[in-house]
Short mmCIF file of C-alpha atoms in Angstrom, two decimals:
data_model
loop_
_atom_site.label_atom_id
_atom_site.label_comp_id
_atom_site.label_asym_id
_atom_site.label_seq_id
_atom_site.Cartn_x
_atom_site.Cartn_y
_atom_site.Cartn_z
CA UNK A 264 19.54 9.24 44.14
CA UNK A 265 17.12 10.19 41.35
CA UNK A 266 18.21 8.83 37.65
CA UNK A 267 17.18 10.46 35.19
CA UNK A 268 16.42 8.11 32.16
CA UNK A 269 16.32 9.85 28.84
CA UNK A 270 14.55 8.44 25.59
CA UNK A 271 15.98 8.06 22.15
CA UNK A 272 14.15 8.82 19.52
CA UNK A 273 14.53 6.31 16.70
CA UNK A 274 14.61 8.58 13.44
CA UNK A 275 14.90 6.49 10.09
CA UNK A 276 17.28 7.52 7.59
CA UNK A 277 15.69 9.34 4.55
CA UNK A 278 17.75 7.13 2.26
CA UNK A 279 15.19 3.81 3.35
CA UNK A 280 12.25 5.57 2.05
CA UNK A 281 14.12 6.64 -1.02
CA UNK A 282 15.43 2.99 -1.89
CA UNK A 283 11.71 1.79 -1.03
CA UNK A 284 9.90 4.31 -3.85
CA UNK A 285 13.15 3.43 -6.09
CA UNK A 286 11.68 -0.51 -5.43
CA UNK A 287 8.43 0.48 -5.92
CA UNK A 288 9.21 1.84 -9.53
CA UNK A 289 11.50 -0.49 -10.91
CA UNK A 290 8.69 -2.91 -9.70
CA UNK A 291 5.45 -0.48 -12.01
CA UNK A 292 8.48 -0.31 -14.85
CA UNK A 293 8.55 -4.18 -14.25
CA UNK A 294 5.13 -4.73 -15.67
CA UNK A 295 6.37 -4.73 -19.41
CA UNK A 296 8.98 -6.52 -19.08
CA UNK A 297 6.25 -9.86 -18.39
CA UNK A 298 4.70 -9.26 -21.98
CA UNK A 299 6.82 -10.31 -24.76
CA UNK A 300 7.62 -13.72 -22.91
CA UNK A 301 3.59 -14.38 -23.31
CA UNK A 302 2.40 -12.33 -26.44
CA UNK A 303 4.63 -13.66 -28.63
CA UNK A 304 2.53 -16.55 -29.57
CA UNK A 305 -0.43 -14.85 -29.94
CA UNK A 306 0.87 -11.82 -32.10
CA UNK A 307 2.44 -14.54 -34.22
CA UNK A 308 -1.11 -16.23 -34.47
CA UNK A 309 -3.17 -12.76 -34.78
CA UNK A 310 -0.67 -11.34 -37.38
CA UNK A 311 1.09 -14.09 -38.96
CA UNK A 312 3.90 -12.15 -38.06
CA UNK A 313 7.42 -15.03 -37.55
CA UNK A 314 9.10 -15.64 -34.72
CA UNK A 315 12.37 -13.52 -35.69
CA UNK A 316 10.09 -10.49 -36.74
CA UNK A 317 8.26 -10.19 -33.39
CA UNK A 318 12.07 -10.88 -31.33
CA UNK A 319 13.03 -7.89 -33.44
CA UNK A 320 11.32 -5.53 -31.74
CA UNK A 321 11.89 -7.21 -28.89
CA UNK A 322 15.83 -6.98 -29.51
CA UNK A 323 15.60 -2.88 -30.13
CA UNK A 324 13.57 -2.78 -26.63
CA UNK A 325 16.45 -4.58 -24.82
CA UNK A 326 19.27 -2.87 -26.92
CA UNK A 327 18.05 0.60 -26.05
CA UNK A 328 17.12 -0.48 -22.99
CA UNK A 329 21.07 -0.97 -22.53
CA UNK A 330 22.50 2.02 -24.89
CA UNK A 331 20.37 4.53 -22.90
CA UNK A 332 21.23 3.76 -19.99
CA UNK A 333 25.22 5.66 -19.53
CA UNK A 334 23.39 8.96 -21.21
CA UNK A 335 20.11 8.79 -18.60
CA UNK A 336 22.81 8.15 -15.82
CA UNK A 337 24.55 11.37 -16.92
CA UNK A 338 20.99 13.13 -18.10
CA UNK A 339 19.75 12.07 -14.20
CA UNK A 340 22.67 14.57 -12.67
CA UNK A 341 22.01 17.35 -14.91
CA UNK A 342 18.41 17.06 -14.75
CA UNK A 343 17.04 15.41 -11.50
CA UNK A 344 16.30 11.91 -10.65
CA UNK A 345 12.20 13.19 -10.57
CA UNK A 346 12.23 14.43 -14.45
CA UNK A 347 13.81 11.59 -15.90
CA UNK A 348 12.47 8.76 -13.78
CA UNK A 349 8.74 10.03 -13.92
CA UNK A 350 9.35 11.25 -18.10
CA UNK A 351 10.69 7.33 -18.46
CA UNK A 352 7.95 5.69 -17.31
CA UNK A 353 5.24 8.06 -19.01
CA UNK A 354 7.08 6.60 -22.42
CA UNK A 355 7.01 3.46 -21.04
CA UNK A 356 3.12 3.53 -20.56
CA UNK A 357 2.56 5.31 -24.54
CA UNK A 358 4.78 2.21 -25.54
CA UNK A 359 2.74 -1.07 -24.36
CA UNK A 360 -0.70 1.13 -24.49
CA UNK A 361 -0.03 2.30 -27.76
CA UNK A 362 0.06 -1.53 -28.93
CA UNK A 363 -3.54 -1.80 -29.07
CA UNK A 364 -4.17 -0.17 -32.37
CA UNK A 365 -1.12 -1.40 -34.39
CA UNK A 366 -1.62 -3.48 -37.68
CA UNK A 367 1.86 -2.88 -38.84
CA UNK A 368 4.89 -4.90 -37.60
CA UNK A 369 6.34 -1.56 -38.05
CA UNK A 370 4.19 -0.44 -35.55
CA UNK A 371 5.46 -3.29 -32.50
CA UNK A 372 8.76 -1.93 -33.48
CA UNK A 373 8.25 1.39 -32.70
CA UNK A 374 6.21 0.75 -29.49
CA UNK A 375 7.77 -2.29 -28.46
CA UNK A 376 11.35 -1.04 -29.54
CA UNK A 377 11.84 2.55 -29.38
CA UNK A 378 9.46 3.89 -26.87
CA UNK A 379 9.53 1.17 -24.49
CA UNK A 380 13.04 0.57 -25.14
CA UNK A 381 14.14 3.89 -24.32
CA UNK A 382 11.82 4.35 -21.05
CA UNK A 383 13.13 1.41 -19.47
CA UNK A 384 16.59 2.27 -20.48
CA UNK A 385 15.87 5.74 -18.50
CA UNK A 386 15.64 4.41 -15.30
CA UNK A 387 17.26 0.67 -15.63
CA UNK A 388 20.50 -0.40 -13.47
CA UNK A 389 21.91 2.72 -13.68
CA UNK A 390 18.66 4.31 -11.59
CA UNK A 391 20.00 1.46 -8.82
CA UNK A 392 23.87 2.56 -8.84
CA UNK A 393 22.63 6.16 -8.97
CA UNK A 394 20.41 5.77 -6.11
CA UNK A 395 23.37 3.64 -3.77
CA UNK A 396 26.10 5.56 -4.81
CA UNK A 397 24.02 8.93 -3.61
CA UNK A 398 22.58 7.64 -0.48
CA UNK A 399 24.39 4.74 0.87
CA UNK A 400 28.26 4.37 2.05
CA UNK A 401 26.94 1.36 4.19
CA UNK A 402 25.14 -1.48 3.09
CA UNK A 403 25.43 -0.56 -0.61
CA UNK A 404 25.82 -4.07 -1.83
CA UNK A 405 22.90 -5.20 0.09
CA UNK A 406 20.76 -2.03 -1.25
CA UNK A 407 21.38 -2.84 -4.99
CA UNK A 408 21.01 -6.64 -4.15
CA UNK A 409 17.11 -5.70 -3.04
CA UNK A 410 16.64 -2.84 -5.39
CA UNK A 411 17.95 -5.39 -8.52
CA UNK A 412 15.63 -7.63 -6.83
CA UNK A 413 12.49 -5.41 -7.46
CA UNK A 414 12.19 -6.37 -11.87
CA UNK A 415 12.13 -9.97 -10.39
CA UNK A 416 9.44 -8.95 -8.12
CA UNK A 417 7.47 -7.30 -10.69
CA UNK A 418 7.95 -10.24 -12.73
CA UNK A 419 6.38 -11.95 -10.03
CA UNK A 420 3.83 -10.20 -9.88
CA UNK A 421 3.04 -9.21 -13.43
CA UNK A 422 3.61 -12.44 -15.41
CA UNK A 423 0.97 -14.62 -14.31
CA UNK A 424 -1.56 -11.85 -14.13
CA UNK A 425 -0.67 -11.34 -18.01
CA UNK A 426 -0.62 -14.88 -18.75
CA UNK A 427 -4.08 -15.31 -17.63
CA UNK A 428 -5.43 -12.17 -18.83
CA UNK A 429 -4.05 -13.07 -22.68
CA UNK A 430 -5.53 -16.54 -22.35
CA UNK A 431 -8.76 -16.01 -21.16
CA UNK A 432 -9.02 -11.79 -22.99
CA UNK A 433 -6.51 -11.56 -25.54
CA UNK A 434 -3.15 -9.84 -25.65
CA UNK A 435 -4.46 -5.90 -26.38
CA UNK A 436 -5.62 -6.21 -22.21
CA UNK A 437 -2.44 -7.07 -21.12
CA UNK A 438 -0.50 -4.54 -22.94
CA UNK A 439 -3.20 -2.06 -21.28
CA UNK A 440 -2.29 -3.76 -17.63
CA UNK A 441 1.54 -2.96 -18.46
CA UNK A 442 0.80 0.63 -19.30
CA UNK A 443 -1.45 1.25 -16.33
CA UNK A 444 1.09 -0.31 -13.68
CA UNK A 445 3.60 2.72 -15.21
CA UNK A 446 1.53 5.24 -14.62
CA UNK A 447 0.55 4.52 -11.30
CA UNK A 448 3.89 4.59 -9.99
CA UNK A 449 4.58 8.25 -11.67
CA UNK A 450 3.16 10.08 -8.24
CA UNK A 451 5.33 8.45 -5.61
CA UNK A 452 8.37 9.51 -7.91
CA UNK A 453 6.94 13.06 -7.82
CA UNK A 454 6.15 13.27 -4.01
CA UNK A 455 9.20 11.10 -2.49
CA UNK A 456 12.13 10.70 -4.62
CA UNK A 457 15.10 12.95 -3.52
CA UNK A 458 18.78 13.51 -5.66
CA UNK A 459 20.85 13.79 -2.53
CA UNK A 460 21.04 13.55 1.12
CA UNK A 461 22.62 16.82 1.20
CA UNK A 462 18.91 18.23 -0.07
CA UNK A 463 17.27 17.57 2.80
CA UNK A 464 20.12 18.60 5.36
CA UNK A 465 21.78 15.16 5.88
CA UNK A 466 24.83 12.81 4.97
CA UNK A 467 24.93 9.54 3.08
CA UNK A 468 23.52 6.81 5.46
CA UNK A 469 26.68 5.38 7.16
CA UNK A 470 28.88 8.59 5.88
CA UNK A 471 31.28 9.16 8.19
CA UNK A 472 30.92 13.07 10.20
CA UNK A 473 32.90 15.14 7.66
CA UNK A 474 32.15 13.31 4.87
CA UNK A 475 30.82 14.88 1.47
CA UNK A 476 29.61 11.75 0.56
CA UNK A 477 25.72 12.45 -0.79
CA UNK A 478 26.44 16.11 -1.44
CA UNK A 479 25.09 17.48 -4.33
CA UNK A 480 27.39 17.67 -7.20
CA UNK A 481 26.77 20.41 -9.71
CA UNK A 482 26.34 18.81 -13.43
CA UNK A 483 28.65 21.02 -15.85
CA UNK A 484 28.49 20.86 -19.75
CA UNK A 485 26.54 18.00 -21.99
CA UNK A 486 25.43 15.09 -20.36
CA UNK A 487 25.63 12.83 -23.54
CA UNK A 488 29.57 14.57 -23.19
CA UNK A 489 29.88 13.46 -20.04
CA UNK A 490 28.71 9.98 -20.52
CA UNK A 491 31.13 9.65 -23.74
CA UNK A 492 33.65 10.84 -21.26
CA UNK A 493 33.08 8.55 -19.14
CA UNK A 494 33.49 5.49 -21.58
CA UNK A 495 36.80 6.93 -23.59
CA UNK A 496 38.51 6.80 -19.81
CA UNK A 497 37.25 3.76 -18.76
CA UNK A 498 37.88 1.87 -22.20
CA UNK A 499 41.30 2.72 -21.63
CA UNK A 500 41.59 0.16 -18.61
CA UNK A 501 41.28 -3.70 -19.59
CA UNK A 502 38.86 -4.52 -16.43
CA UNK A 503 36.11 -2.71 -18.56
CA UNK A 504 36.11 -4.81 -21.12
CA UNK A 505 36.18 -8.08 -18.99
CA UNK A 506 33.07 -6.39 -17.14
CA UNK A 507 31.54 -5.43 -20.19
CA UNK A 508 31.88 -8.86 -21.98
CA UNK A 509 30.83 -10.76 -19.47
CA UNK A 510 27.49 -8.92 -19.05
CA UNK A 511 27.05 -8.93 -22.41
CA UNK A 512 27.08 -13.11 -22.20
CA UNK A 513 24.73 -12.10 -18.91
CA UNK A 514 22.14 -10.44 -21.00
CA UNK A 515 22.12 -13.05 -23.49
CA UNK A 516 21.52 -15.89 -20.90
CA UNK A 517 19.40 -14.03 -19.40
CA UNK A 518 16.87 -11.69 -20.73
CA UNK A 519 17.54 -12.41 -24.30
CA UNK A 520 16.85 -16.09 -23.99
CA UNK A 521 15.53 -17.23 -20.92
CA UNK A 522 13.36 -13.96 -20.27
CA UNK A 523 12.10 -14.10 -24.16
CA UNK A 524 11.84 -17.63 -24.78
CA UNK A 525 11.60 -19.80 -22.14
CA UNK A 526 7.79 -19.60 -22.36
CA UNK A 527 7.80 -20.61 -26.24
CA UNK A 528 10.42 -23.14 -25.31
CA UNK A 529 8.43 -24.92 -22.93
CA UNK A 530 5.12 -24.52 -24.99
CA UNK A 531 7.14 -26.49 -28.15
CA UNK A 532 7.26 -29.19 -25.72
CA UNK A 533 3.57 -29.36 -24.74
CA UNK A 534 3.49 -27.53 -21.64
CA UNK A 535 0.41 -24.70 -21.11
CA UNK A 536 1.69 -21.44 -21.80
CA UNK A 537 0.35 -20.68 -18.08
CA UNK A 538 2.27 -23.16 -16.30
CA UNK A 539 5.51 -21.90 -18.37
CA UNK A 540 4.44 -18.36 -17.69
CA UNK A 541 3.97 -19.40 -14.15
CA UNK A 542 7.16 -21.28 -13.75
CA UNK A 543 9.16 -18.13 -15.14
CA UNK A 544 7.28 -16.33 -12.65
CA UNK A 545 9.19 -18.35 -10.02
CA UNK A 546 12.13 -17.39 -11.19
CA UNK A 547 11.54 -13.90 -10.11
CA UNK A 548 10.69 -15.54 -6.95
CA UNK A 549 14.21 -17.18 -6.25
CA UNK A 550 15.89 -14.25 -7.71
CA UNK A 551 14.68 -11.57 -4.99
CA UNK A 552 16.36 -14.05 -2.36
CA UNK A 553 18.88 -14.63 -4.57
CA UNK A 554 19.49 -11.14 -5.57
CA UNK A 555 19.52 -10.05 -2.04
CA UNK A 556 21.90 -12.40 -0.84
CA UNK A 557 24.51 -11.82 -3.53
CA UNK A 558 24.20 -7.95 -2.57
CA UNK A 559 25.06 -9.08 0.96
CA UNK A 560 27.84 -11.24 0.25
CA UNK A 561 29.26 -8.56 -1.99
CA UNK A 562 29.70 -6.50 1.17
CA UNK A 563 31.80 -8.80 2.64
CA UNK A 564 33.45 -10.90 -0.18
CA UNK A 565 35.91 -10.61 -3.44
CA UNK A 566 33.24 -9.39 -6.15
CA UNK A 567 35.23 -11.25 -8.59
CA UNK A 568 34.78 -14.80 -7.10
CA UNK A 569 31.18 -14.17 -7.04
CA UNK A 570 30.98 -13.61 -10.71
CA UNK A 571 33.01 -16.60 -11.47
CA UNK A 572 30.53 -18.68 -9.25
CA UNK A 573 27.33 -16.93 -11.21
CA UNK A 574 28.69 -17.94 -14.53
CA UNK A 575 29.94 -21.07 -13.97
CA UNK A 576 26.84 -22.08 -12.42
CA UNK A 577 24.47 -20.61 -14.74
CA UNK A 578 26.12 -22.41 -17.85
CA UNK A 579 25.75 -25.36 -16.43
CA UNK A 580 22.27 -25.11 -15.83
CA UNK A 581 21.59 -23.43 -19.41
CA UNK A 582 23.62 -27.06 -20.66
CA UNK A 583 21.00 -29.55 -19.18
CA UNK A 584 18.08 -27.69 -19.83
CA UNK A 585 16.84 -29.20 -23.32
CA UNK A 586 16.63 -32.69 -21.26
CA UNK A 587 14.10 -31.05 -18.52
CA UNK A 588 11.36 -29.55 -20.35
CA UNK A 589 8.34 -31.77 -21.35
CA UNK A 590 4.42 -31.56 -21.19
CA UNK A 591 4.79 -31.18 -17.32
CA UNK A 592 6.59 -29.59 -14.59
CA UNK A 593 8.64 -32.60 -13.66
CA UNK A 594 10.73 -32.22 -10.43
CA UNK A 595 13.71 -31.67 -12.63
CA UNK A 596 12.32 -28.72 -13.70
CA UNK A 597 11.38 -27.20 -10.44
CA UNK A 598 14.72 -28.14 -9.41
CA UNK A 599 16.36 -25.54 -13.11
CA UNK A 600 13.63 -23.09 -11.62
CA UNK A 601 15.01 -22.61 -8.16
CA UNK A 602 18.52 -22.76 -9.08
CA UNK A 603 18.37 -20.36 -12.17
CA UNK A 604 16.23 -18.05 -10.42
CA UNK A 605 18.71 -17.43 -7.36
CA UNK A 606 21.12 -16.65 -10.42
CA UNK A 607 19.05 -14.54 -12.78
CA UNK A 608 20.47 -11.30 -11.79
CA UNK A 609 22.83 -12.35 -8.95
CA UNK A 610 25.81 -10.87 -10.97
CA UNK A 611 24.66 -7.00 -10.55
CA UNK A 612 25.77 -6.09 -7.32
CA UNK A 613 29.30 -7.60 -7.81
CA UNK A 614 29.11 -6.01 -11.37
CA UNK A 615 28.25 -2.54 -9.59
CA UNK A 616 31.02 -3.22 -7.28
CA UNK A 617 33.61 -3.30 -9.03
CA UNK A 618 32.85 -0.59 -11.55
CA UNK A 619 32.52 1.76 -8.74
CA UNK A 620 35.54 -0.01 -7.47
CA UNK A 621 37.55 0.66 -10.62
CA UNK A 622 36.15 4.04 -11.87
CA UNK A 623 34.80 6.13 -8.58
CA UNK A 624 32.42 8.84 -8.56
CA UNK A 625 31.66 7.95 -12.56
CA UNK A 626 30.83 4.14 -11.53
CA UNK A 627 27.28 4.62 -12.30
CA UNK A 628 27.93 5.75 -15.57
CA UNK A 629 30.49 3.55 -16.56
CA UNK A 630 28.30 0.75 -15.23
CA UNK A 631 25.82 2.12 -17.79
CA UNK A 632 27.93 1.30 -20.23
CA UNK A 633 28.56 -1.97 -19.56
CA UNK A 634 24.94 -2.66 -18.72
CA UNK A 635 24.59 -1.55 -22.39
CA UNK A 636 26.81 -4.47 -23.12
CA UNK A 637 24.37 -6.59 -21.34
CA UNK A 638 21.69 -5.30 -23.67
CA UNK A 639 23.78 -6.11 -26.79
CA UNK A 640 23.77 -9.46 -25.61
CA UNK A 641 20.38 -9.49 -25.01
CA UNK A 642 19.68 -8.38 -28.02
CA UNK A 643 21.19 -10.35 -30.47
CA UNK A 644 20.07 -13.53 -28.25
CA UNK A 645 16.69 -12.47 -28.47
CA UNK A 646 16.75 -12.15 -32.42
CA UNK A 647 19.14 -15.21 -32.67
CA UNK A 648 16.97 -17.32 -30.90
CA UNK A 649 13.77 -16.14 -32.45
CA UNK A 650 15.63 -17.53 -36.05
CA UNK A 651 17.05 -20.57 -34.54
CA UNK A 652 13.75 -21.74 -33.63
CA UNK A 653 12.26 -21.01 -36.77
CA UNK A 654 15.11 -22.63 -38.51
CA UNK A 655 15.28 -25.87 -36.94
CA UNK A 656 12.35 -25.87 -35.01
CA UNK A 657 13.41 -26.25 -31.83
CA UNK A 658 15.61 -23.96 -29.17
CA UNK A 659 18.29 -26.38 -28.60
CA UNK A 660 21.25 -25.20 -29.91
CA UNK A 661 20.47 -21.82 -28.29
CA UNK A 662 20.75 -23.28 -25.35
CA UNK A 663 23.85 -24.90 -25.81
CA UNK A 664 25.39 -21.54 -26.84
CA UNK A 665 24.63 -19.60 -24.43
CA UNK A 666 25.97 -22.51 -21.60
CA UNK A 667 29.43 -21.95 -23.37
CA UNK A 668 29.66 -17.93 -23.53
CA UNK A 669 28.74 -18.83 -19.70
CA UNK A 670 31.99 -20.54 -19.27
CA UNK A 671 33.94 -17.80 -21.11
CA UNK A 672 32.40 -14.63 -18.81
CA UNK A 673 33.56 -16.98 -15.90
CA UNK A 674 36.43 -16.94 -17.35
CA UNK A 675 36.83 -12.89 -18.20
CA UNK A 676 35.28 -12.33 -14.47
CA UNK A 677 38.72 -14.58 -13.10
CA UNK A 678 40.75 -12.00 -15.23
CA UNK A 679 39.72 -9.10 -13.76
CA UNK A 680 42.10 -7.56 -11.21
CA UNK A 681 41.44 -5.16 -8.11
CA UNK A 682 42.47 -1.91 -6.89
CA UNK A 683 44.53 -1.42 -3.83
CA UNK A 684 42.35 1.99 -3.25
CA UNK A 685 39.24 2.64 -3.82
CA UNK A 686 38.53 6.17 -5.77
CA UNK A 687 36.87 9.08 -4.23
#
C-alpha cells in the first residue's frame, strides 16, 4: 500500500508583515520623542531660554500630538493609511530638522509644537488600533501590546545615541539624527503598508470564513465630521469619560513628567545627564516586555482589573521616587527603573480594549479621543512641572501629584462597567 504524503505549505498571514512595518515606523517616529528629555538643558544654557518656556513647546507637541489623533484616525479611512502615515512623518522630519536655525523661542514652538506635534499625532495610538482593528480578530491584544511597545523601543534605541551625541556635539546634531530616522522609514510605508485584508484578496487574520471582518469600508462625508461624530455619541456614555480621565492622569505620569523630566530631575541631584538619559532608556527596555505582556493578558483577562493594577502601581512608585534619586544609580533606583518601565504604557491595550469594547467599529476613533485626553494630561504636566521646578527648585511636589491622580484613575478604571455584547 503506497501513501501518499502531501506537503503543506506554510503561507504567513499578510497582516504580520503589516504590524512589523507599522513597528518599524512608530519605532523612526520614535526618534523625537528622545530629544526634549536631553535638550532641555542645553537650549536653556544656549538661549537662556527657562525651564517653563522650553516645556511649552514641549506641551503643544504632546497636546497636538493627542488632539490630532481622532481626526487622523478618521482622515486615515478617507484617505489611506500610506498618505497620512508617510505625509506625518515627512512633518515630523521638517519639525526636529528645522530646529537647527531657530534663534527665536517662537521658533521651538513652532517646530517643536506644531509641526512635530501634529506629525506624531498623525500616526500615534490611533495608527495601532487602526492597524488591529483592520487586520487582526485574533491576537489583537497581544498585537497592540508589541506595536505600543515599538515608541519604547525607539526610545531605546534613540535616547542614548542623543544623549551622547548632545554631550560630546551639541544639540543641533541630534535634532538632525531625529529628522533623519523619519525619513528613512517613509519607503517601507510606501512599498508595504496595506488598508485592508480585503485589498489583497484575504480576511482578517483569525476572521472566521464568512466574516467581513478587514473588508474595506467606504469613507462617506468629512472626516473631521466623522471624528466629531464619533465623540458627541460616545460622550453620551459615562465609560468614556472614566477612560478618558484616567488617560489623561496616564499622560501626565507618563510622558508629561517622567518622559520630560526625569532626566533634569535626576541631573538636580548630581547624576550625569548620560546615566539619567541612559536609565530612561531602560525604561523603554522594561516597557516592550511589559507592554507585550499586558497585550497578552488583555486577551484573556477583565481589561478593567488591569487598569486598576497599572494605576495603583504606578502611583506608588511616582510616591517614593524623590527618596531614590542621588549622584548615582543606587540599587533603589534600578529597582523604580524596572518596575516603572514594565508600566510605562502597560495601560494601552486594556485602554484599546475596552473602547472597541464599548463603541465597535468607531473604537479607533473614539480611542483617539481619549488618547487626546492623555495628551492634555501630558501637556499641562509637562508645563506644570517645567514651573514647579523653577519655582521651588526642585521636582518634588510634582511627583507627589501625579502619585495621587494615580490613585484616582485607579479609581475611575474600577468604575467602568462592561458590555454583555460586543458591537459589530
Amino acid at each position: 500500500m503506497t501513501e501518499i504524503l502531501e506537503k503543506k505549505t506554510f503561507r504567513l498571514h499578510r497582516a504580520w508583515p503589516v504590524a512589523a512595518v507599522g513597528f518599524v515606523t512608530l519605532i523612526g517616529a520614535a526618534g523625537f520623542r528622545s530629544v526634549p528629555s536631553v535638550l532641555i538643558d542645553p537650549l536653556h544654557e544656549e538661549f537662556g531660554w527657562s525651564h517653563a518656556t522650553i516645556s511649552a513647546a514641549v506641551s503643544v507637541n504632546l497636546l497636538l500630538y493627542g488632539l490630532i489623533s481622532p481626526f487622523a484616525a478618521a482622515l486615515m479611512d478617507r484617505l489611506g493609511l500610506r498618505k497620512v502615515v508617510s505625509g506625518a512623518l515627512v512633518l515630523i522630519a521638517l519639525g526636529s530638522g528645522l530646529t537647527i536655525f531657530m534663534d527665536s523661542a517662537w521658533q521651538l514652538l513652532l517646530c517643536w509644537g506644531l509641526l512635530v506635534g501634529v506629525g506624531t499625532g498623525s500616526m500615534s495610538m490611533t495608527f495601532v488600533a487602526t492597524i488591529t482593528g483592520r487586520w487582526f480578530v485574533e491576537r489583537r491584544g497581544l498585537v497592540t501590546g508589541i506595536l505600543t511597545a515599538a515608541g519604547a523601543t525607539g526610545q531605546l534605541v534613540f535616547l542614548p545615541l542623543i544623549a551622547a551625541l548632545a554631550t560630546s556635539y551639541g544639540w543641533r546634531i541630534p535634532a538632525l539624527v531625529a529628522a533623519g530616522a523619519a525619513l528613512a522609514v517613509v519607503p517601507l510605508v510606501l512599498l508595504f503598508l496595506r488598508d485592508y485584508p480585503s485589498d489583497v484578496g484575504l480576511r482578517a487574520y483569525g476572521a472566521p470564513e464568512g466574516s467581513l471582518a478587514g473588508q474595506r469600508v467606504t469613507a462617506t462625508g468629512s472626516s473631521a465630521l466623522r471624528a466629531l461624530t464619533a465623540l458627541r455619541d460616545a460622550s453620551k456614555r459615562p465609560a468614556f469619560w472614566m477612560l478618558a480621565g484616567g488617560f489623561a492622569i496616564c499622560g501626565a505620569s507618563t510622558n508629561g513628567l517622567v518622559g520630560t523630566h526625569f532626566v533634569t530631575a535626576a541631573h538636580d541631584h548630581g547624576m550625569p545627564v548620560t546615566t539619567a538619559a541612559s536609565l530612561l532608556a531602560l525604561v523603554g527596555v522594561f516597557d516592550v516586555g511589559g507592554t507585550i505582556i499586558s497585550g497578552w493578558l488583555t486577551d484573556r483577562w477583565d481589561p478593567r482589573y488591569l487598569l486598576i493594577a497599572y494605576y495603583s502601581l504606578r502611583g506608588l512608585s511616582l510616591l517614593v521616587l524623590p527618596s531614590l534619586l542621588g549622584p548615582t544609580a543606587q540599587p533603589s533606583v534600578w529597582v523604580f527603573i524596572i518596575f516603572y518601565g514594565l508600566d510605562w504604557v502597560a495601560t494601552v491595550p486594556p485602554t484599546v480594549a475596552l473602547c472597541r469594547e464599548w463603541f465597535g467599529v468607531d473604537g479607533p476613533i473614539v480611542f483617539g479621543w481619549v488618547f487626546a485626553s492623555h495628551q492634555v494630561g501630558a501637556a499641562l504636566a509637562a508645563t506644570g512641572a517645567g514651573a514647579i521646578r523653577d519655582v521651588q527648585g526642585s521636582y518634588n511636589l510634582a511627583w507627589y501629584l501625579a502619585g495621587g491622580l494615580c490613585a484616582a484613575a485607579a479609581l475611575m478604571s474600577a468604575s467602568i462597567g462592561r458590555r454583555l455584547v460586543v458591537p459589530t
